[in-house]
C-alpha positions as a printed Julia matrix, in Angstrom:
308×3 Matrix{Float64}:
 -25.87  -22.22  -10.47
 -25.82  -24.59  -13.57
 -22.86  -25.35  -15.35
 -23.97  -23.11  -18.44
 -23.91  -19.94  -15.9
 -20.6   -21.09  -14.59
 -19.0   -21.07  -18.01
 -20.99  -18.19  -19.4
 -19.74  -15.97  -16.6
 -16.01  -16.96  -16.55
 -15.96  -16.42  -20.46
 -17.38  -13.41  -20.53
 -15.0   -12.24  -17.75
 -12.27  -13.28  -19.7
 -13.63  -11.28  -22.74
 -13.54   -8.2   -21.12
 -10.41   -8.63  -19.57
  -8.98   -9.31  -23.12
 -10.64   -6.25  -24.51
  -9.83   -3.68  -21.6
  -6.68   -2.4   -23.48
  -6.47   -2.6   -27.17
  -3.08   -0.4   -27.5
   0.04   -1.57  -25.46
   2.01    1.12  -23.75
   4.88    0.61  -26.15
   2.51    1.57  -29.37
   1.44    4.5   -27.43
   4.98    5.6   -26.48
   6.09    5.59  -30.13
   2.85    7.25  -31.42
   3.8     9.92  -28.57
   7.59   10.22  -29.81
   6.61   10.77  -33.71
   4.11   13.38  -32.6
   6.66   15.4   -30.18
   9.72   14.96  -32.81
  13.29   14.27  -31.53
  13.65   17.53  -29.25
  10.59   16.2   -27.58
  11.87   12.9   -26.71
  15.22   14.37  -25.46
  13.34   16.84  -23.04
  10.73   13.87  -21.87
  14.0    11.86  -21.13
  15.99   14.38  -19.54
  12.72   15.5   -17.29
  12.48   11.79  -16.23
  15.85   11.08  -15.63
  15.78   14.56  -12.92
  12.94   13.11  -11.51
  14.48    9.46  -10.95
  17.43   11.28   -9.54
  15.78   13.38   -7.22
  13.65   10.3    -5.74
  16.73    7.96   -5.51
  19.0    10.45   -3.94
  17.6    10.46   -0.43
  17.37    6.22   -0.62
  20.9     6.43   -1.65
  22.03    8.7     1.0
  20.3     7.01    3.51
  21.86    3.62    2.69
  25.42    4.93    2.21
  25.1     6.64    5.65
  24.28    3.25    7.23
  27.99    2.6     6.89
  28.93    5.76    8.58
  30.13    6.24   12.32
  27.69    8.3    14.36
  30.07   11.25   14.05
  30.37   11.2    10.5
  26.39   11.36    9.77
  26.18   14.5    11.14
  29.62   16.24   10.36
  29.85   19.48    9.01
  30.43   20.34    6.09
  28.23   17.77    4.41
  29.92   14.71    3.01
  28.1    12.24    0.92
  30.31    9.2     1.69
  31.99    8.24    4.62
  35.88    8.6     5.15
  36.14    5.02    6.59
  33.52    2.73    5.7
  31.7     1.09    8.89
  29.45   -2.04    8.08
  29.44   -2.99   11.93
  25.92   -0.98   11.9
  24.6    -3.45    9.49
  26.03   -6.52   11.2
  24.74   -5.46   14.55
  21.12   -4.85   13.21
  20.97   -8.3    11.29
  21.96   -9.81   14.22
  19.54   -8.64   16.8
  16.69  -10.92   17.36
  14.29   -8.03   18.14
  14.98   -6.38   14.86
  14.29   -9.61   12.82
  11.25  -10.3    14.9
   9.73   -6.99   14.47
  10.59   -7.16   10.93
   8.59  -10.45   10.63
   5.7    -9.44   12.79
   5.21   -6.1    10.83
   5.43   -8.18    7.38
   3.04  -10.55    8.43
   0.59   -7.92    9.78
   0.72   -6.0     6.96
   0.04   -8.66    4.48
  -3.21   -9.68    6.91
  -4.36   -6.16    6.94
  -4.0    -5.5     3.36
  -5.87   -8.71    2.84
  -8.68   -7.72    5.4
  -8.7    -4.36    3.78
  -9.15   -5.54    0.15
 -12.05   -8.14    1.48
 -14.14   -5.63    3.2
 -13.56   -2.72    0.83
 -14.02   -4.62   -2.56
 -17.61   -6.17   -1.35
 -18.61   -2.5     0.28
 -17.98   -0.94   -3.19
 -19.55   -3.49   -5.27
 -22.69   -2.92   -3.05
 -22.51    0.73   -3.62
 -21.72    0.2    -7.4
 -24.3    -2.55   -8.46
 -26.88   -2.89   -5.8
 -29.99   -0.91   -5.04
 -31.08   -0.85   -1.4
 -32.94    1.63    1.02
 -30.83    4.91    2.09
 -28.07    4.14   -0.39
 -27.43    7.78   -1.37
 -27.61    8.73    2.53
 -25.06    5.97    3.41
 -22.9     6.58    0.6
 -22.59   10.49    1.52
 -21.84    9.55    5.09
 -19.24    6.86    3.64
 -17.68    9.99    1.7
 -17.76   12.4     4.37
 -15.57   10.46    6.8
 -12.77   10.95    4.18
 -12.75   14.45    5.57
 -12.08   13.39    9.08
  -8.41   13.58   10.29
  -7.16   10.36   11.66
  -6.1    12.33   14.72
  -9.31   13.62   15.5
 -10.73   10.18   16.43
  -7.66    8.74   17.6
  -8.42    9.31   21.48
 -12.09    7.99   20.99
 -10.7     4.87   18.74
  -8.35    4.19   21.95
 -11.34    4.29   24.47
 -13.13    1.72   22.19
 -10.2    -0.82   21.77
  -9.5    -0.38   25.47
 -12.77   -1.16   26.45
 -13.21   -4.21   24.0
 -10.02   -5.49   25.45
  -8.04   -5.48   22.46
  -4.9    -3.91   23.77
  -1.81   -5.68   23.08
  -3.08   -8.15   20.44
  -2.81   -8.44   16.82
  -6.54   -7.52   16.27
  -6.12   -4.0    17.64
  -3.17   -3.57   14.67
  -5.18   -5.1    12.04
  -9.0    -4.43   12.28
  -9.09   -0.77   13.12
  -8.4     1.26    9.85
  -8.9    -1.77    7.71
 -12.25   -0.33    6.07
 -11.25    3.27    4.29
 -13.67    5.4     2.28
 -10.85    6.17   -0.12
 -10.56    2.56   -0.87
 -14.11    2.01   -1.33
 -14.3     5.0    -3.68
 -11.78    3.97   -5.62
 -12.72    0.42   -6.08
 -16.4     1.46   -6.85
 -15.38    3.77   -9.3
 -13.66    1.04  -11.21
 -16.71   -1.42  -10.76
 -18.69    1.41  -12.56
 -16.93    0.91  -15.49
 -17.66   -2.65  -16.0
 -20.48   -2.85  -18.43
 -23.79   -4.11  -16.77
 -24.72   -6.28  -19.69
 -22.1    -8.55  -18.41
 -23.98   -8.78  -15.13
 -27.08   -9.1   -16.83
 -26.39  -12.15  -18.85
 -24.81  -14.09  -15.83
 -28.38  -13.17  -13.98
 -29.74  -14.8   -16.79
 -27.77  -17.79  -16.61
 -28.37  -18.13  -13.14
 -25.68  -16.59  -11.34
 -26.28  -15.24   -8.07
 -24.93  -11.7    -6.98
 -22.0   -13.19   -4.83
 -21.08  -15.87   -8.04
 -21.53  -12.74  -10.1
 -18.81  -10.82   -7.74
 -16.29  -13.74   -7.46
 -16.56  -15.04  -10.76
 -16.34  -11.73  -13.08
 -15.53   -8.7   -10.79
 -12.68  -10.22   -8.71
 -10.75  -11.53  -11.88
 -10.9    -7.99  -13.5
 -10.01   -6.37  -10.22
  -6.46   -7.32  -10.45
  -4.74   -3.61  -11.24
  -7.09   -1.92   -8.7
  -6.5    -4.53   -5.97
  -2.69   -4.24   -6.47
  -2.72   -0.28   -5.76
  -5.22   -0.66   -2.93
  -3.34   -3.34   -1.3
  -0.23   -1.9    -1.56
  -1.45    1.31    0.13
  -2.91   -0.62    2.64
   0.58   -2.48    3.3
   2.23    0.64    3.5
  -0.32    2.18    6.15
   0.02   -0.64    8.31
   4.32   -0.65    7.7
   4.57    3.18    8.31
   2.19    3.02   11.21
   4.04    4.56   14.47
   1.62    6.33   16.82
  -1.18    3.65   16.75
   1.16    0.83   17.71
   2.94    3.0    20.29
  -0.35    3.61   21.88
  -1.98    0.11   21.77
   1.16   -2.27   22.25
   2.38   -1.24   25.47
   4.11   -4.29   26.93
   7.71   -3.98   27.12
   9.88   -6.41   24.75
   6.22   -7.18   23.35
   6.27  -10.29   20.53
   3.88   -7.83   18.59
   6.48   -4.77   18.57
   6.31   -2.93   15.11
   9.23   -2.09   13.05
   8.66    1.47   13.32
   8.59    0.94   17.31
  11.84   -0.89   17.19
  13.58    1.9    15.26
  12.5     4.56   17.66
  14.61    2.77   20.19
  17.52    4.36   18.63
  16.13    7.85   19.24
  16.18    9.42   22.77
  16.16   12.87   24.64
  20.07   12.76   24.99
  21.31   10.79   22.06
  20.5     9.81   18.49
  22.38    6.41   17.21
  22.18    7.87   13.29
  24.22    5.17   11.81
  22.22    2.42   13.35
  18.86    4.21   12.75
  19.79    4.67    9.27
  21.03    1.4     8.67
  17.92   -0.14   10.32
  15.74    1.98    8.33
  17.43    0.95    4.73
  16.87   -2.62    5.83
  13.21   -2.02    6.58
  12.47   -0.15    3.31
  13.89   -3.11    1.3
  10.52   -5.17    1.59
   8.79   -2.31    0.4
  11.06   -1.39   -2.77
  11.16   -5.43   -3.63
   7.05   -4.86   -3.41
   6.89   -2.02   -5.72
   9.4    -3.92   -8.16
   7.34   -6.87   -8.45
   3.97   -5.08   -8.91
   5.08   -1.93  -10.76
   3.14   -2.89  -13.72
   0.08   -3.28  -12.0
   0.49   -0.28  -10.22
   0.98    1.85  -13.43
  -2.17    0.17  -14.93
  -4.26    0.71  -11.81
  -3.49    4.26  -11.71
  -4.27    4.83  -15.2
  -7.56    3.27  -15.0
  -8.51    5.5   -11.87
  -9.27    8.1   -14.33
 -11.83    6.3   -16.21
 -14.69    7.4   -14.41
């Protein structure tokens, strides 16, 4: 590709990104407030406060219950705060090398899984959105059809496949299966369909290949939708329990996931509620931080998902 093609493709991508949203959320909020009046504004803020309290209350209870002794967690009548604060639960969890190892391995695996998911699903979405090839509609119908197959329905067959491939008790068995998801391909494809075709045509005239168009135009514009898909993939890996239990079978394995570790506090005879809730609180912190860092892009990605 010529230097002119690179400059033109990059400039066109920047112009589309700058013109994607002409009104800021603050201006839309002020306009909505003027149209509904003061009573509507108060009602909207009250409704938002109720939703926030309802969403944060379980998290607050879990965090505070981590400071309770086992008997206080299940005491009757219910009490929100403990009579005696018992921070030993958090201290023991943090000092346990198995917990820190499981937390680090799960976080690293989730990052790798999200990266692989974005790479594969974005390329597939671009092919279905922009390229013409044989049996495209038939293949797209098959891809969409997989969205309606419950994961539990293929759990046993997936286990047989990875067993015969010798993938048990490896990082690959946790990362590779499930990286491709029809719902993510569909979501990214809908976003790509909203990008004007004139940009591609101009880039092709300047000598850009399809691969260069994807890398230099589509990927820079995909930040909001990538954040949504990436965080969804991250959470899917982070919260996985059944699949790691089936595929990571070695005792005290270095690949033990955080949900597997937390399950050790539950048994048929006894449940260590204080330790379990303390560990669950610490395990939720990386996800909460992730949402706080990328919340602006998450909101933007959800908004643009309704364009097409």
